[in-house]
Short mmCIF file of C-alpha atoms and ligand atoms in Angstrom, two decimals:
data_model
loop_
_atom_site.label_atom_id
_atom_site.label_comp_id
_atom_site.label_asym_id
_atom_site.label_seq_id
_atom_site.Cartn_x
_atom_site.Cartn_y
_atom_site.Cartn_z
CA MET A 1 -17.52 -4.46 -4.25
CA ILE A 2 -14.27 -6.21 -3.58
CA TYR A 3 -12.21 -9.61 -6.34
CA CYS A 4 -10.20 -11.94 -4.53
CA VAL A 5 -8.29 -14.37 -7.18
CA GLU A 6 -7.00 -17.20 -5.63
CA ASP A 7 -6.91 -20.25 -6.39
CA GLU A 8 -6.15 -22.28 -3.37
CA ARG A 9 -10.02 -22.83 -1.88
CA ASN A 10 -9.03 -22.44 1.43
CA ILE A 11 -7.36 -19.26 1.61
CA ARG A 12 -10.17 -17.46 -1.27
CA GLU A 13 -12.55 -18.55 1.31
CA LEU A 14 -11.01 -16.78 4.35
CA VAL A 15 -10.26 -13.72 2.04
CA ILE A 16 -13.79 -13.92 1.65
CA TYR A 17 -15.00 -14.99 5.17
CA THR A 18 -12.33 -11.90 6.82
CA LEU A 19 -13.57 -9.48 4.24
CA ASN A 20 -17.48 -10.02 5.02
CA GLY A 21 -16.42 -9.22 8.03
CA GLY A 22 -15.13 -6.07 8.65
CA GLY A 23 -18.25 -5.69 6.45
CA PHE A 24 -16.89 -5.79 2.86
CA GLU A 25 -18.71 -7.65 -0.07
CA ALA A 26 -16.23 -9.79 -1.57
CA LYS A 27 -16.51 -12.26 -4.15
CA GLY A 28 -13.28 -14.90 -4.87
CA PHE A 29 -12.55 -16.59 -8.59
CA GLU A 30 -9.98 -19.74 -9.40
CA ASN A 31 -8.33 -18.02 -12.10
CA GLY A 32 -8.06 -14.47 -14.09
CA ALA A 33 -10.79 -15.85 -17.55
CA ALA A 34 -13.72 -16.46 -14.43
CA MET A 35 -12.89 -13.47 -12.99
CA GLU A 36 -12.71 -11.49 -15.38
CA GLU A 37 -16.45 -12.25 -17.49
CA ALA A 38 -18.02 -11.48 -14.03
CA LEU A 39 -15.39 -7.85 -14.20
CA ALA A 40 -17.55 -6.98 -17.38
CA GLU A 41 -21.35 -7.28 -15.64
CA GLU A 42 -19.92 -5.17 -12.07
CA MET A 43 -16.84 -3.27 -11.93
CA PRO A 44 -15.18 -4.48 -8.18
CA GLU A 45 -13.52 -1.21 -5.81
CA LEU A 46 -10.40 -3.00 -5.29
CA ILE A 47 -9.12 -6.35 -6.47
CA LEU A 48 -6.76 -8.83 -4.50
CA LEU A 49 -4.84 -11.24 -7.05
CA ASP A 50 -2.88 -14.31 -6.31
CA ILE A 51 0.24 -13.81 -7.91
CA MET A 52 0.64 -18.25 -9.01
CA LEU A 53 -2.40 -18.63 -10.55
CA PRO A 54 -3.22 -21.82 -13.27
CA GLY A 55 -2.80 -20.26 -16.83
CA GLU A 56 -2.61 -16.78 -16.65
CA ASN A 57 -0.70 -15.45 -13.69
CA GLY A 58 -1.38 -12.47 -11.62
CA MET A 59 1.13 -11.10 -13.01
CA ASP A 60 -0.04 -11.10 -16.43
CA ILE A 61 -4.05 -10.68 -15.50
CA LEU A 62 -2.51 -7.09 -13.77
CA LYS A 63 -0.59 -5.89 -17.24
CA LYS A 64 -4.12 -6.95 -17.85
CA LEU A 65 -5.62 -4.31 -16.13
CA LYS A 66 -3.13 -1.04 -16.40
CA SER A 67 -3.53 -1.42 -20.10
CA SER A 68 -7.27 -0.82 -20.30
CA GLU A 69 -8.84 1.89 -19.66
CA ARG A 70 -11.71 0.88 -18.21
CA THR A 71 -10.44 -1.22 -15.62
CA ARG A 72 -7.49 1.01 -15.72
CA ASP A 73 -8.06 2.76 -12.23
CA ILE A 74 -9.37 0.57 -10.07
CA PRO A 75 -6.93 -0.84 -7.05
CA VAL A 76 -5.34 -3.77 -7.04
CA ILE A 77 -3.22 -4.96 -4.07
CA MET A 78 -1.14 -8.26 -4.95
CA VAL A 79 -1.64 -10.96 -2.62
CA THR A 80 0.89 -13.54 -2.54
CA ALA A 81 3.29 -16.55 -0.78
CA LYS A 82 6.02 -14.98 -3.14
CA GLY A 83 7.72 -13.21 -1.13
CA SER A 84 11.04 -11.81 -2.77
CA GLU A 85 11.91 -8.45 -4.40
CA TYR A 86 11.75 -9.33 -7.75
CA ASP A 87 8.00 -9.94 -7.23
CA LYS A 88 8.06 -6.74 -5.91
CA VAL A 89 9.77 -4.43 -8.06
CA ILE A 90 7.74 -5.48 -10.70
CA GLY A 91 4.47 -5.44 -8.96
CA LEU A 92 4.74 -2.71 -8.40
CA ASP A 93 6.20 -1.67 -11.79
CA CYS A 94 2.68 -2.56 -13.03
CA GLY A 95 0.78 -0.63 -11.06
CA ALA A 96 -0.17 -2.60 -7.81
CA ASP A 97 -1.70 -0.32 -5.31
CA ASP A 98 0.24 -2.27 -2.50
CA TYR A 99 1.29 -6.18 -1.24
CA ILE A 100 0.48 -8.51 0.90
CA VAL A 101 2.99 -11.40 2.38
CA LYS A 102 0.66 -15.28 2.46
CA PRO A 103 0.64 -15.68 5.34
CA PHE A 104 -0.42 -12.53 6.64
CA GLY A 105 -2.61 -11.41 10.10
CA MET A 106 -6.33 -10.39 9.42
CA MET A 107 -6.25 -7.31 10.87
CA GLU A 108 -3.59 -6.20 8.77
CA PHE A 109 -5.45 -8.07 6.38
CA LEU A 110 -8.46 -5.90 6.93
CA ALA A 111 -5.96 -2.63 6.96
CA ARG A 112 -4.09 -2.56 4.16
CA VAL A 113 -7.54 -3.11 2.07
CA ARG A 114 -9.28 -0.19 3.58
CA ALA A 115 -5.66 1.85 3.35
CA VAL A 116 -5.48 0.97 -0.29
CA LEU A 117 -9.87 1.76 -0.63
CA ARG A 118 -8.94 5.47 1.15
CA ARG A 119 -6.15 6.44 -1.40
CA GLY A 120 -7.89 5.04 -4.16
CA SER A 121 -5.50 4.52 -6.92
CA ARG A 122 -1.78 4.94 -7.61
CA ASN A 123 -3.40 7.54 -10.60
CA GLN A 124 -5.70 9.42 -8.42
CA ARG A 125 -4.07 9.33 -5.43
CA SER A 126 -4.81 12.67 -3.06
CA ASP A 127 -3.09 15.46 -3.53
CA VAL A 128 -2.57 16.73 -0.08
CA LEU A 129 -2.55 14.72 2.71
CA ILE A 130 -4.17 14.66 6.33
CA PHE A 131 -2.98 13.98 10.38
CA ARG A 132 -4.75 15.86 12.60
CA ASP A 133 -2.71 19.73 12.06
CA LEU A 134 0.24 18.06 9.77
CA SER A 135 -0.37 18.55 6.39
CA MET A 136 1.42 17.68 2.62
CA GLU A 137 0.00 19.24 -0.27
CA VAL A 138 2.76 16.70 -2.74
CA GLU A 139 2.64 18.27 -6.17
CA ARG A 140 3.85 21.61 -4.67
CA HIS A 141 5.92 19.65 -2.17
CA GLN A 142 5.73 21.80 0.44
CA VAL A 143 4.29 20.51 4.23
CA THR A 144 2.55 22.00 6.82
CA ALA A 145 3.17 21.64 10.54
CA GLY A 146 0.87 23.86 12.68
CA GLU A 147 0.99 26.94 11.49
CA GLU A 148 4.94 26.42 10.57
CA LYS A 149 5.64 25.90 6.54
CA VAL A 150 8.62 22.75 6.63
CA ASN A 151 11.90 22.47 4.74
CA LEU A 152 12.70 18.41 3.55
CA THR A 153 15.14 16.52 1.62
CA LEU A 154 13.02 14.77 -0.65
CA LYS A 155 13.95 11.33 1.25
CA GLU A 156 12.43 12.88 4.45
CA PHE A 157 9.40 14.95 2.96
CA GLU A 158 9.53 10.31 0.79
CA LEU A 159 9.37 8.92 4.16
CA LEU A 160 6.47 11.76 5.71
CA ARG A 161 4.20 10.98 2.78
CA THR A 162 4.47 7.12 2.92
CA LEU A 163 3.65 7.45 6.08
CA MET A 164 1.04 9.51 5.80
CA GLU A 165 -0.59 7.51 3.20
CA ASN A 166 -0.30 3.91 5.52
CA GLN A 167 -2.17 6.63 8.10
CA GLY A 168 -2.85 3.60 11.31
CA ILE A 169 -0.87 0.71 9.78
CA VAL A 170 2.66 0.33 10.98
CA MET A 171 5.27 0.65 8.60
CA THR A 172 8.18 -1.95 9.08
CA ARG A 173 11.81 -0.81 8.76
CA ASP A 174 11.95 -2.54 5.54
CA ARG A 175 9.52 -1.54 3.72
CA LEU A 176 10.15 2.27 4.74
CA LEU A 177 13.28 1.40 2.48
CA GLY A 178 11.12 -1.00 -0.06
CA GLN A 179 9.07 2.65 -0.51
CA VAL A 180 11.57 5.20 0.43
CA TRP A 181 15.06 4.22 -0.82
CA GLY A 182 13.51 1.60 -3.19
CA TYR A 183 14.32 -2.06 -2.95
CA ASP A 184 17.31 -2.37 -4.79
CA PHE A 185 18.53 0.44 -2.35
CA ASP A 186 21.21 -1.53 -1.05
CA GLY A 187 21.98 0.38 2.90
CA GLU A 188 20.98 -0.58 6.20
CA THR A 189 17.49 -0.37 7.91
CA ARG A 190 19.30 1.81 10.02
CA THR A 191 19.28 4.32 7.00
CA VAL A 192 15.72 4.76 8.22
CA ASP A 193 15.29 5.55 11.60
CA VAL A 194 18.12 8.49 11.34
CA HIS A 195 15.79 10.02 8.90
CA VAL A 196 12.98 9.63 11.06
CA ARG A 197 14.07 11.51 13.29
CA THR A 198 15.21 14.43 11.58
CA LEU A 199 12.19 14.57 9.69
CA ARG A 200 10.73 14.83 13.55
CA GLN A 201 13.42 17.90 14.76
CA LYS A 202 11.65 19.90 11.26
CA LEU A 203 8.40 18.72 12.80
CA GLY A 204 8.62 19.95 15.60
CA GLU A 205 5.50 18.97 18.03
CA CYS A 206 4.31 17.75 15.00
CA GLY A 207 7.08 15.06 15.03
CA ASN A 208 5.99 13.60 17.93
CA TYR A 209 3.06 11.73 15.13
CA ILE A 210 5.06 10.06 14.45
CA GLU A 211 5.67 6.40 16.72
CA THR A 212 7.80 4.13 16.73
CA VAL A 213 6.59 0.65 17.12
CA ARG A 214 9.55 -0.79 18.91
CA GLY A 215 11.52 -3.74 17.44
CA VAL A 216 8.92 -2.83 14.34
CA GLY A 217 9.15 0.70 12.49
CA TYR A 218 6.91 3.12 12.31
CA LYS A 219 3.27 4.61 12.54
CA ILE A 220 1.54 7.63 12.22
CA GLY A 221 -1.85 7.98 13.57
CA GLY A 222 -4.33 4.90 14.31
CA1 CA B 301 -1.37 -19.90 -5.99
#
């Protein structure tokens, strides 16, 4: 079950329709209070939260969810028309698992929902990430490509981790910059290309798993 809090009826219905089409059960709510009532009855696997809502806004609802023992581990995706960096920083600080900026394509939307469900909530995200014969033990900071242990710098490691956690999803350079270098990083997207190049070299054959999507960014798998 997926809950969607969105005050605009058209968008809410479209989201529910899309989720149903993707094989998910979903319920829509106009505001946080209505969702909280439902939460008392049934715990969803994922909550989609609009930011601009009448009454309690999405950020307040997110904070509430994350501060309660009972709801803390439910993954949350913020769905927002406001794509400013500011919102992203605030959201990630509060523990949102991902962002979708309106308007969004349905295929991307479903891919993100699936990715978040796969990796579970931020607190319990998998310690071992695997793609074919490439694996990462996150806590131990260890990467194995084929049979070989690979030494990566912190940024290379975080870059690979972000790609591995979002398998099948094209990660734009801006998004990678945000996730790996931080949203306040004042660098250029070329930084990403440079790190991808060294990362590929270090991974040897497994370096080919990182695909370039021309004009967009990078992805692993899918
Ligand atoms: Ca809204």
